[in-house]
Coordinates of C-alpha atoms in Angstrom, one line a residue:
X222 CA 0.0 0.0 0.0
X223 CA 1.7 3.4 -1.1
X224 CA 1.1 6.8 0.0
X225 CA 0.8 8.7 -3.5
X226 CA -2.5 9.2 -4.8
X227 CA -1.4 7.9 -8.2
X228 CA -2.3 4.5 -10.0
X229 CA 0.7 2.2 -10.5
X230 CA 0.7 -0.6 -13.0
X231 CA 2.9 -3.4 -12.3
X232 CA 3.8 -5.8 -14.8
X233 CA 5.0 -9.8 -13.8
X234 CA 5.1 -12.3 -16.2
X235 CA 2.7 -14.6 -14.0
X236 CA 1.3 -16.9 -16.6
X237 CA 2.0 -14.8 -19.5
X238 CA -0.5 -12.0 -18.1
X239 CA 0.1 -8.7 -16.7
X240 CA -1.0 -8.1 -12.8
X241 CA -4.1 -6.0 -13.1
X242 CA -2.9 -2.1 -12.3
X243 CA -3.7 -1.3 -8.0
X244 CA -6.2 1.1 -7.3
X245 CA -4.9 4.4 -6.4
X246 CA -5.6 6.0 -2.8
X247 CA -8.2 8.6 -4.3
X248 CA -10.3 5.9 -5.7
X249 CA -9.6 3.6 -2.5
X250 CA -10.9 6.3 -0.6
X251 CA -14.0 7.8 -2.9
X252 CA -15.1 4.4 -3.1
X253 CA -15.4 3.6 0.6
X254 CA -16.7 7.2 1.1
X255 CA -19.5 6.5 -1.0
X256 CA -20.7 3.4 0.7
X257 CA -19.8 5.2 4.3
X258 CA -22.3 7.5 3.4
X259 CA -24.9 5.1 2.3
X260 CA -24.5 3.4 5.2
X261 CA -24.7 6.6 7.4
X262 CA -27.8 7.7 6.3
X263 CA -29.4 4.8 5.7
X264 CA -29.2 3.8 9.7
X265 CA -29.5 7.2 10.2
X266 CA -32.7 7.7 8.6
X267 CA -33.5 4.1 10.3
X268 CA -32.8 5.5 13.9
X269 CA -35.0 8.6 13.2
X270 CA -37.9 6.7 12.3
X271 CA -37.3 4.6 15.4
X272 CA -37.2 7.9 17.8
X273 CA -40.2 9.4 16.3
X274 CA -42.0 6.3 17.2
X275 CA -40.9 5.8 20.2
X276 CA -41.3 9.5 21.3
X277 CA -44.8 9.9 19.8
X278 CA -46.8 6.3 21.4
X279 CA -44.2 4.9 23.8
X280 CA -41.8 7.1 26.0
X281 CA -42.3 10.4 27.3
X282 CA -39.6 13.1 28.5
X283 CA -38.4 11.7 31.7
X284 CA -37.8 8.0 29.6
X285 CA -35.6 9.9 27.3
X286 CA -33.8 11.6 30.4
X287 CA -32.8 8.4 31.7
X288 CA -31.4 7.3 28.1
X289 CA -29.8 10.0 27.2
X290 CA -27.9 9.6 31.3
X291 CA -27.2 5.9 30.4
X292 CA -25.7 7.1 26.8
X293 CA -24.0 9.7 27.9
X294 CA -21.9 7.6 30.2
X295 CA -21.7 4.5 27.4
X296 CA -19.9 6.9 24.8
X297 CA -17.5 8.1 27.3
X298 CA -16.2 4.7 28.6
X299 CA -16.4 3.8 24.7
X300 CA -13.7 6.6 24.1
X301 CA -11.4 5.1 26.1
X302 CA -12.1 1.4 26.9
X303 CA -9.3 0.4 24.0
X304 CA -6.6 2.2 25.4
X305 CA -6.4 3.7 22.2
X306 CA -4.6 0.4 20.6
X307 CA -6.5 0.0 17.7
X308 CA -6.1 3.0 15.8
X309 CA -2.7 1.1 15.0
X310 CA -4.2 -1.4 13.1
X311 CA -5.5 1.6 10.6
X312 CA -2.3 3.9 11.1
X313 CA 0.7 1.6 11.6
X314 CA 2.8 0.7 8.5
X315 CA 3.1 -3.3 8.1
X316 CA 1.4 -6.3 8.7
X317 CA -1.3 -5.3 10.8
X318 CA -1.7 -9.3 12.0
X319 CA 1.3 -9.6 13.5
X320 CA 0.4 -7.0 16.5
X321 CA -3.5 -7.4 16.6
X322 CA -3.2 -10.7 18.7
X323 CA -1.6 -7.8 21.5
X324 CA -4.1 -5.2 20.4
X325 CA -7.1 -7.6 21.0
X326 CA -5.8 -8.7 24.5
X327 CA -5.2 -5.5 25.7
X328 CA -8.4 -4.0 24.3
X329 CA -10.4 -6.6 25.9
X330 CA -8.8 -6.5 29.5
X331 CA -9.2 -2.9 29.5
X332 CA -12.7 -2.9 28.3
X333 CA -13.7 -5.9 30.9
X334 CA -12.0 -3.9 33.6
X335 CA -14.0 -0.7 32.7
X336 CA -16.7 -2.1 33.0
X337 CA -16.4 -3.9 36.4
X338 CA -15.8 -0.7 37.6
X339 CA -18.8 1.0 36.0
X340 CA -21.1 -1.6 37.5
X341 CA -20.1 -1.8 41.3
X342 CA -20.5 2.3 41.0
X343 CA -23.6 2.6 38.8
X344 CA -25.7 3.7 41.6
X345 CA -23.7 6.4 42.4
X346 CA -23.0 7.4 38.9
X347 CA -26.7 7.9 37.8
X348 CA -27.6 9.2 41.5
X349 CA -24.2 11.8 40.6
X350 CA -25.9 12.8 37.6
X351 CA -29.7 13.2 39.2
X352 CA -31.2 9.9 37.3
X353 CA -31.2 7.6 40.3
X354 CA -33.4 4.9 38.3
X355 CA -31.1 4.8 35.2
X356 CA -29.0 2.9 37.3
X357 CA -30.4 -0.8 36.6
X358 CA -29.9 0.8 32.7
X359 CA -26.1 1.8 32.8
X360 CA -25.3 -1.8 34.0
X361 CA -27.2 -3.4 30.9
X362 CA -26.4 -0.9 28.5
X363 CA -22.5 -0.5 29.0
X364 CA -22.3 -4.5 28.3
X365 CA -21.4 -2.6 24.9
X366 CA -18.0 -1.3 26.3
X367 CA -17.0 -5.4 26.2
X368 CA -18.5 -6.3 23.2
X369 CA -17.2 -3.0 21.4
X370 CA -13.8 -3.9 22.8
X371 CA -13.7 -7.5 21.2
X372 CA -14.9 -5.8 18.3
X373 CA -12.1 -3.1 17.7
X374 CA -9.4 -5.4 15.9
X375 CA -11.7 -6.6 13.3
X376 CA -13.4 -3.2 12.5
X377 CA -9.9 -1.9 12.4
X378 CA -9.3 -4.6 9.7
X379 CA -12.1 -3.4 7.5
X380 CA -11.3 0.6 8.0
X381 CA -7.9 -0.3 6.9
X382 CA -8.8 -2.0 3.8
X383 CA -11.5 0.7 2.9
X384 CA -13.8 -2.2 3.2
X385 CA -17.3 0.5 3.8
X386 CA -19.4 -2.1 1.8
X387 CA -18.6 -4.8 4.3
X388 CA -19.3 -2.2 7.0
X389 CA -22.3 -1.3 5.8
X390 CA -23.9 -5.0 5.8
X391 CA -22.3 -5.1 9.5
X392 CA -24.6 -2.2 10.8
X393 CA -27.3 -3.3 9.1
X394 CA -27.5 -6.3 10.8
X395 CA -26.9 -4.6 14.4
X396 CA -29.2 -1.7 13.0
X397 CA -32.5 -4.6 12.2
X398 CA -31.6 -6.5 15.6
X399 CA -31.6 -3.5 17.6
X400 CA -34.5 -2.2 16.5
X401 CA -36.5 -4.8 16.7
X402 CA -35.7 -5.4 20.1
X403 CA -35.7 -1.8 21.3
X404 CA -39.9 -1.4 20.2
X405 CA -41.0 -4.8 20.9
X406 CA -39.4 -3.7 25.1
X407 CA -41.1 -0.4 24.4
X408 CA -44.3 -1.8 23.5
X409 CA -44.0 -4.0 26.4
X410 CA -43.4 -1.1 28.6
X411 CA -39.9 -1.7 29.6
X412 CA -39.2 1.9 29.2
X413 CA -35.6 3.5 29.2
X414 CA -34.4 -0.4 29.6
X415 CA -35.5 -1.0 26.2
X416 CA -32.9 0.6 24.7
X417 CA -30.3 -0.6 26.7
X418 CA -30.9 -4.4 25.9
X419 CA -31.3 -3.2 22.3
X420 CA -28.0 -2.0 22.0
X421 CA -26.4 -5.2 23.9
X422 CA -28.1 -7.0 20.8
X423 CA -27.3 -4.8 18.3
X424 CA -23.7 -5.0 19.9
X425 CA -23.4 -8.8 19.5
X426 CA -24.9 -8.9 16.2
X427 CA -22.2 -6.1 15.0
X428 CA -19.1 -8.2 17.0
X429 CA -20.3 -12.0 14.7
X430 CA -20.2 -9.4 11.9
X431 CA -17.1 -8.1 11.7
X432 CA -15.3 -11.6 12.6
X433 CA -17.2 -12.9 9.4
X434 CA -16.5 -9.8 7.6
X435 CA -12.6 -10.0 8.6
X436 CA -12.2 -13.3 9.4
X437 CA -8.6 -14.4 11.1
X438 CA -8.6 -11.4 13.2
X439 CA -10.4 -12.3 16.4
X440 CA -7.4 -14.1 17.8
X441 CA -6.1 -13.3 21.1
X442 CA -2.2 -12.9 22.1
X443 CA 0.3 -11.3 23.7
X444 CA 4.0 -9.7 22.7
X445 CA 5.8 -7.5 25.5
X446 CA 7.7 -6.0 22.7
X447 CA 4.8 -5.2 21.0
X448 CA 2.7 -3.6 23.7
X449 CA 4.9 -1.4 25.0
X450 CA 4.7 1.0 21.4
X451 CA 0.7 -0.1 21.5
X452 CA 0.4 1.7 24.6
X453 CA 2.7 4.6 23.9
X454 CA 1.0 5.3 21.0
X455 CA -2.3 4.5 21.7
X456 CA -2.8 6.4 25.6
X457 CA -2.2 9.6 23.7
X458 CA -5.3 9.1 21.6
X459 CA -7.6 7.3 24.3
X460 CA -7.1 10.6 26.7
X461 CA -7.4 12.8 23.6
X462 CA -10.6 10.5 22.7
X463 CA -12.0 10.7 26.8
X464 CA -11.8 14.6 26.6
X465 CA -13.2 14.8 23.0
X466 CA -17.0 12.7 24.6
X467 CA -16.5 14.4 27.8
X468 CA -16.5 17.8 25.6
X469 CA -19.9 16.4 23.9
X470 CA -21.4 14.8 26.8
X471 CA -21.0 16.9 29.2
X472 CA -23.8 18.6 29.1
X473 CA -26.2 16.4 29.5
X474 CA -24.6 15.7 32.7
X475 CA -24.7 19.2 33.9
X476 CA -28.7 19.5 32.8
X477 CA -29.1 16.6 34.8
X478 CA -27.8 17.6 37.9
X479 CA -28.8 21.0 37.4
X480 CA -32.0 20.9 35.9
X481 CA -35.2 18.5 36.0
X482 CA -35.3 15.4 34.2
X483 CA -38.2 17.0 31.9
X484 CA -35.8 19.5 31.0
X485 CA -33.0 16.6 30.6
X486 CA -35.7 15.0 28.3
X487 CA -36.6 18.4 26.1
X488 CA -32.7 18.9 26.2
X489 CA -31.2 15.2 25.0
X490 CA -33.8 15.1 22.1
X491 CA -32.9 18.7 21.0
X492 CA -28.6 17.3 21.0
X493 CA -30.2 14.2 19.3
X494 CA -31.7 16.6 16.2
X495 CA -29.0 19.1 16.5
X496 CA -26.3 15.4 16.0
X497 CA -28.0 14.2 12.5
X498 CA -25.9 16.4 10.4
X499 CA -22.8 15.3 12.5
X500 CA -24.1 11.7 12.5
X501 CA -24.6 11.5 8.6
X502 CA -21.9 13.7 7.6
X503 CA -19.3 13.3 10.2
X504 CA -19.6 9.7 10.3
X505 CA -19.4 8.6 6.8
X506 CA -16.2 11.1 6.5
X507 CA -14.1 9.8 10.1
X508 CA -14.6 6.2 8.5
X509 CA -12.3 6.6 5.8
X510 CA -10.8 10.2 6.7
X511 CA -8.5 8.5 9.4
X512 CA -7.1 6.1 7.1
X513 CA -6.7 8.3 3.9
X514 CA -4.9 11.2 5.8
X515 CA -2.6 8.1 7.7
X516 CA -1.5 7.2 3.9
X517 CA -0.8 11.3 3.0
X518 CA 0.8 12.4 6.5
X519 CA 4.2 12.0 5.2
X520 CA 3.8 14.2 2.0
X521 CA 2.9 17.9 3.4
X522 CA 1.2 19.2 0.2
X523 CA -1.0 16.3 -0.2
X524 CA -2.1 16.3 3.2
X525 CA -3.2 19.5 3.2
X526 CA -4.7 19.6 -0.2
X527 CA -6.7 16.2 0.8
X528 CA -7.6 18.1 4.3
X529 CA -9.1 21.3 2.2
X530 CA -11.1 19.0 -0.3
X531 CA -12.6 17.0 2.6
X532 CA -13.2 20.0 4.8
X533 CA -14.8 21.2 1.6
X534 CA -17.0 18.7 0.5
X535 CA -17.9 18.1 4.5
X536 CA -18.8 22.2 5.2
X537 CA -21.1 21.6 1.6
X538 CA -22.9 19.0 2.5
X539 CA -23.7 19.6 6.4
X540 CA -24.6 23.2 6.0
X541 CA -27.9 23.1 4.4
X542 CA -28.8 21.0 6.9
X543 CA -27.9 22.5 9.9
X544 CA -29.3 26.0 8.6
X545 CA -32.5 24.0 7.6
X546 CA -33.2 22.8 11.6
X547 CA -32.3 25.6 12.9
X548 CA -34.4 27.8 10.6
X549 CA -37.5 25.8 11.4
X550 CA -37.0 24.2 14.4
X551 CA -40.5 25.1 16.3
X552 CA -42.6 23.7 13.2
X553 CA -40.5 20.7 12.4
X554 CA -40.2 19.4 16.3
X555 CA -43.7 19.9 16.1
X556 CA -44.6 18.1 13.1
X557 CA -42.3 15.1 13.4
X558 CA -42.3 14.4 17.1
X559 CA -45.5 16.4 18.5
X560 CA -46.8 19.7 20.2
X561 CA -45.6 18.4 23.9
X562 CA -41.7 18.1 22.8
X563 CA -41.3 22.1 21.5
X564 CA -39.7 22.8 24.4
X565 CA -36.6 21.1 22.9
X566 CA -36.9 23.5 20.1
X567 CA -35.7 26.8 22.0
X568 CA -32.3 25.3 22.1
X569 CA -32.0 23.8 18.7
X570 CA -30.9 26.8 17.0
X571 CA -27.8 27.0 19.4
X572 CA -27.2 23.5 18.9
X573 CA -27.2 23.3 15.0
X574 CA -24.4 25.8 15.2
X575 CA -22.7 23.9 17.8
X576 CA -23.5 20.9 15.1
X577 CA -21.0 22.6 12.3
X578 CA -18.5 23.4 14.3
X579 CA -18.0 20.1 15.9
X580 CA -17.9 18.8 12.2
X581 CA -15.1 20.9 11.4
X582 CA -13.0 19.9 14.6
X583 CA -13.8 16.2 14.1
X584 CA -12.2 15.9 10.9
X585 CA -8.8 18.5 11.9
X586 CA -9.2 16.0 14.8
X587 CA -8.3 12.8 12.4
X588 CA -6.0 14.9 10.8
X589 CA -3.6 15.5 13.8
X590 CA -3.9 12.3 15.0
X591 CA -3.0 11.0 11.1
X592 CA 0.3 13.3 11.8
X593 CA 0.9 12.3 15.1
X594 CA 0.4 15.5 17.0
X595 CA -1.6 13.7 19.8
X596 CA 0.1 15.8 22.5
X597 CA -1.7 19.3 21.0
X598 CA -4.8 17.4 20.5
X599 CA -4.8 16.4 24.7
X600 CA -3.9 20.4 24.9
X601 CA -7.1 21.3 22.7
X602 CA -9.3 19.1 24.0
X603 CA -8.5 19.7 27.7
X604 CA -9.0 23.2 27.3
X605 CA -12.2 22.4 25.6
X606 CA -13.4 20.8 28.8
X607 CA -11.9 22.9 31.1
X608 CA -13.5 26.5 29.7
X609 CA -16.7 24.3 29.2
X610 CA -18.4 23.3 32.6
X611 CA -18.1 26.6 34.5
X612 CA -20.0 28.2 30.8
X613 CA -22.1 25.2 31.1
X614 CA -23.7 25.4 34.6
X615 CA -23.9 29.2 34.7
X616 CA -25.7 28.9 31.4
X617 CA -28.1 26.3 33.1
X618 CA -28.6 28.4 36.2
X619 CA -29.3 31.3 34.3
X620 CA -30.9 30.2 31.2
X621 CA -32.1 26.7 31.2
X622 CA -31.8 24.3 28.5
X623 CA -31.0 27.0 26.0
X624 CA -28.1 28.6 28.4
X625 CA -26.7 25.2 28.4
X626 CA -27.0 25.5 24.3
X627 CA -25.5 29.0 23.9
X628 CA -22.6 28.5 26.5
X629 CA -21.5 25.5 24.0
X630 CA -21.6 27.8 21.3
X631 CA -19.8 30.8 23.4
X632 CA -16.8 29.0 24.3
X633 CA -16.6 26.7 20.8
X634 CA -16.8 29.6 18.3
X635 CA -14.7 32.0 20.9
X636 CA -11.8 29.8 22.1
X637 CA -11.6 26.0 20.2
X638 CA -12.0 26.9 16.7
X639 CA -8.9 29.4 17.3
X640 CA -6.9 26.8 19.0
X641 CA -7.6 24.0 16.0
X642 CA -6.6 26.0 13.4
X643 CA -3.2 26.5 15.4
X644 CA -2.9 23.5 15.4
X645 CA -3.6 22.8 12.0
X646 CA -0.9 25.4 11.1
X647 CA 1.9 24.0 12.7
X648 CA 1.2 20.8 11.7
X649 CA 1.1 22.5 8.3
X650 CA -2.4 23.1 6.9
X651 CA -2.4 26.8 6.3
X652 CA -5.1 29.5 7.4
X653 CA -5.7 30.1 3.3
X654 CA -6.1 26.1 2.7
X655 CA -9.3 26.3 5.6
X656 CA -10.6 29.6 4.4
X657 CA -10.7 28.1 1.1
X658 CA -12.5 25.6 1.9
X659 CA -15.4 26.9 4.2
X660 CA -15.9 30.2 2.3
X661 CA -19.1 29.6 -0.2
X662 CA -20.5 26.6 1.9
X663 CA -20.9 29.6 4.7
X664 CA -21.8 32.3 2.1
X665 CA -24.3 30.1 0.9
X666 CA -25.0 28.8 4.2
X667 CA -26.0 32.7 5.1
X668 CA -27.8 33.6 1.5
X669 CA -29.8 30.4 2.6
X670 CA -31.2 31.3 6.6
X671 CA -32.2 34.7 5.0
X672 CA -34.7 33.0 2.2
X673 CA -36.0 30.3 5.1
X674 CA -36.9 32.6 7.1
X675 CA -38.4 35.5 4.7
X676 CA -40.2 32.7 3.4
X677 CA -41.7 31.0 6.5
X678 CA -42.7 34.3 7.8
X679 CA -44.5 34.5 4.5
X680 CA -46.1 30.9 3.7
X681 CA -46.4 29.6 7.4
X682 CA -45.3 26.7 9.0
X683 CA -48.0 24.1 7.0
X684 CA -46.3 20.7 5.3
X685 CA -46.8 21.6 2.0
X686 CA -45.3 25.3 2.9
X687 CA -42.2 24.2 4.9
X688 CA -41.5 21.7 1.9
X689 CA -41.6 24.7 -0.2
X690 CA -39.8 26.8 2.3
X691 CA -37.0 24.0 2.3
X692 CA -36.8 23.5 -1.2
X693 CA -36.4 27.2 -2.4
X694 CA -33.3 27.5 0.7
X695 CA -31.9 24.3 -1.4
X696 CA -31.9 26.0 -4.5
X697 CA -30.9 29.0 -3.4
X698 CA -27.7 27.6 -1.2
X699 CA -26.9 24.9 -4.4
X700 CA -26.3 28.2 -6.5
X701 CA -24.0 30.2 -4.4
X702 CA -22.2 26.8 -4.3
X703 CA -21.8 26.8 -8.0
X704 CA -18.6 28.6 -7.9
X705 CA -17.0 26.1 -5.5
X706 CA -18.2 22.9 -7.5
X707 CA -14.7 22.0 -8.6
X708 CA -13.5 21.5 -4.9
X709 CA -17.1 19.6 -4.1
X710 CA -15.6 17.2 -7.1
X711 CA -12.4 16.4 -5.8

């Protein structure tokens, strides 16, 4: 596997034939970017379906408290339960088989030991974060942080081969399974506890999946000599990984303690809207940006040329989205989830900016990491978290749910974007190379919000008018991108 993003046709006189020319890194990557991106949204769209159901016949607020509590504290063991060892199976040069053995022993102890921990002090985790009863809930549901550890080598596997299409029938199978299991609980009344045992099946499901997707890989082992570079390089990342999920988590935390679980309700499904764009965008992008900037980060100009086209084609796409729920966030809570959630929609708004910018920072965040700058990203992200709570529980004394939403926004826009494009400059992506990049996505993002709303003030908030409303913004943003369509290519 090279580096360059150029096809190379090798010639061996195997039978009399030529060997069939390698595919080049670009298509390596556009391919699996493609069928990341299917995959996103189809689960994506999947998942939204679910919620609506379940928050329109099954689970009110206070359900939805206790899930987002449970989740909350799921993503944040997540982050770290590997120890960070897996990333080398994507990043390190080599046969990746000969060190996965180490990386699957060591990513299981850790994650088996995590969650020990997390059980014996479950009580006084959710009773910490003013959810006593999601306590029975965090034990079942963080069963994940084991199964997601067994499943890092193989997933690592298919990332590193750019296998998306694989990936794709992986999910789909932990997408149907959990599903089905979440409503049939719901139905049944199981509540918030519904969605924990779906995820523990949707978790096993996704674990046989990758082993039959990679198979070979799920093989235990252990190498001193190898471990002591796994952990050095992969500590780094796990803290840098911990801070990043604090930094998105910890609110919900703080509205929990702070607030009433109504509010913690109205708030986690508000961050639940505000996360599609990140979710369908975002997501499709980290699983192949990670790998693609690993093969660049030794030739400068290419990096930073493949960072501005990705940054690019990432600001294009998420924008019109974001503007679009934020724009209309009264009458589209309304009409997709009902008139007793539009409380949630007061902090949208706040959130769908917060939305774009985390975009942003999660791919400079692959970036660095590609480069090995994992001591600035501990920096950024530590800062992040640190600025973040005190803005955090002021905003919730003084402004609810939507203080919570506008100190995110305060110290993200004023302080982290800054300190990420330092970042990106030393490590030698350029102020111009962003700029570039953003400019007529957020021109057009801006031409966009002005038609939405002129026109919603005008036509209402009806169906058939906020279909109208929507489209016209589309049209309207998909022009000012015209001049920008050659990067949107690349």
């Amino acid at each position: 596997m090279t580096g360059s993003g150029t096809d190379t046709d090798t010639d061996a006189a195997t039978d009399g034939k030529a060997t069939p020319a390698a595919p080049s890194l670009g298509r390596k990557v556009g391919s699996a970017a493609k069928w990341s991106l299917v995959n996103t949204v189809v689960m994506r769209l999947g998942n939204f379906v679910t919620g609506i159901i379940l928050a329109r016949f099954f689970l009110g607020p206070e359900a939805w408290g206790v899930y987002g509590i449970a989740q909350t504290v799921l993503l944040v063991l997540l982050s770290a339960n590997e120890l960070g060892v897996s990333l080398a199976i994507v990043r390190w040069e080599g046969d990746p088989r000969r060190f996965a053995p180490t990386v699957l022993t060591l990513s299981a102890v850790s994650s088996c030991l995590l969650y020990a921990v997390l059980f014996a002090a479950a009580p006084a985790v959710a009773g910490v974060l003013g959810s006593p009863e999601a306590s029975g809930v965090l034990r079942v549901m963080c069963l994940c942080v084991v199964l997601d550890g067994l499943s890092q080598v193989p997933a690592g596997f298919l990332t590193r081969e750019f296998a998306q299409g694989r990936r794709m029938a992986v999910d789909g199978l932990n997408f149907v399974l959990s599903t089905a299991v979440t409503l049939l609980l719901a139905v049944d009344g199981w509540g918030a506890m519904s969605f924990a045992w779906g995820s523990v099946v949707g978790n096993v499901a996704a674990l046989i999946g990758c082993c039959l997707a990679a198979p070979g890989t799920l093989r235990f082992g252990w190498d001193r000599e190898q471990a002591r570079p796994l952990l050095k390089f992969g500590l780094p990342l796990a803290g840098a990984s911990m801070l990043a999920l604090g930094v998105v988590n910890v609110d919900t935390m703080v509205v929990g303690s702070a607030l009433d679980p109504l509010a913690l309700g109205f708030y986690v499904l508000a961050f639940n809207i505000s996360g599609w764009p990140v979710r369908i965008i975002s997501e499709a992008a980290r699983r192949v940006s990670f790998a693609g900037f690993s093969r660049l980060a030794d030739t400068p100009d290419a990096l930073a040329a493949g960072f501005g086209r990705a940054l690019g084609v990432v600001m294009a796409a998420t924008v019109p989205l974001c503007v679009l729920l934020a724009a209309l966030a009264a009458p589209i809570v309304e009409l997709v989830y009902g008139e007793r959630w539009l409380p949630a929609a007061r902090a949208l708004p706040w959130l769908m900016a917060l939305g774009l910018v985390r975009i942003g920072c999660e791919l400079a965040y692959d970036c660095l990491v590609a480069i090995g700058r994992r001591r600035s990203l501990i920096g950024v992200q530590g800062l992040w978290l640190l600025l973040l709570i005190p803005a955090l529980v002021y905003g919730a004394h003084t402004g609810g749910i939507v203080g919570v939403a506008q100190g995110h926004v305060l110290v993200a826009g004023a302080v982290v974007v800054p300190v990420f494009l330092l970042a990106l400059h030393r490590g030698g992506i350029r102020l111009g190379t962003v700029a570039r990049a953003c400019a007529w996505p957020l021109l057009g993002g801006a031409v966009m919000t002005a038609v939405v709303l002129g026109l919603e003030r005008y036509l209402g908030d009806g169906v058939l008018a906020l279909l109208a409303t929507a489209a016209a913004g589309t049209v309207c943003y998909a022009v000012c991108l015209l001049p920008a369509r050659s990067l949107i290519r690349g």
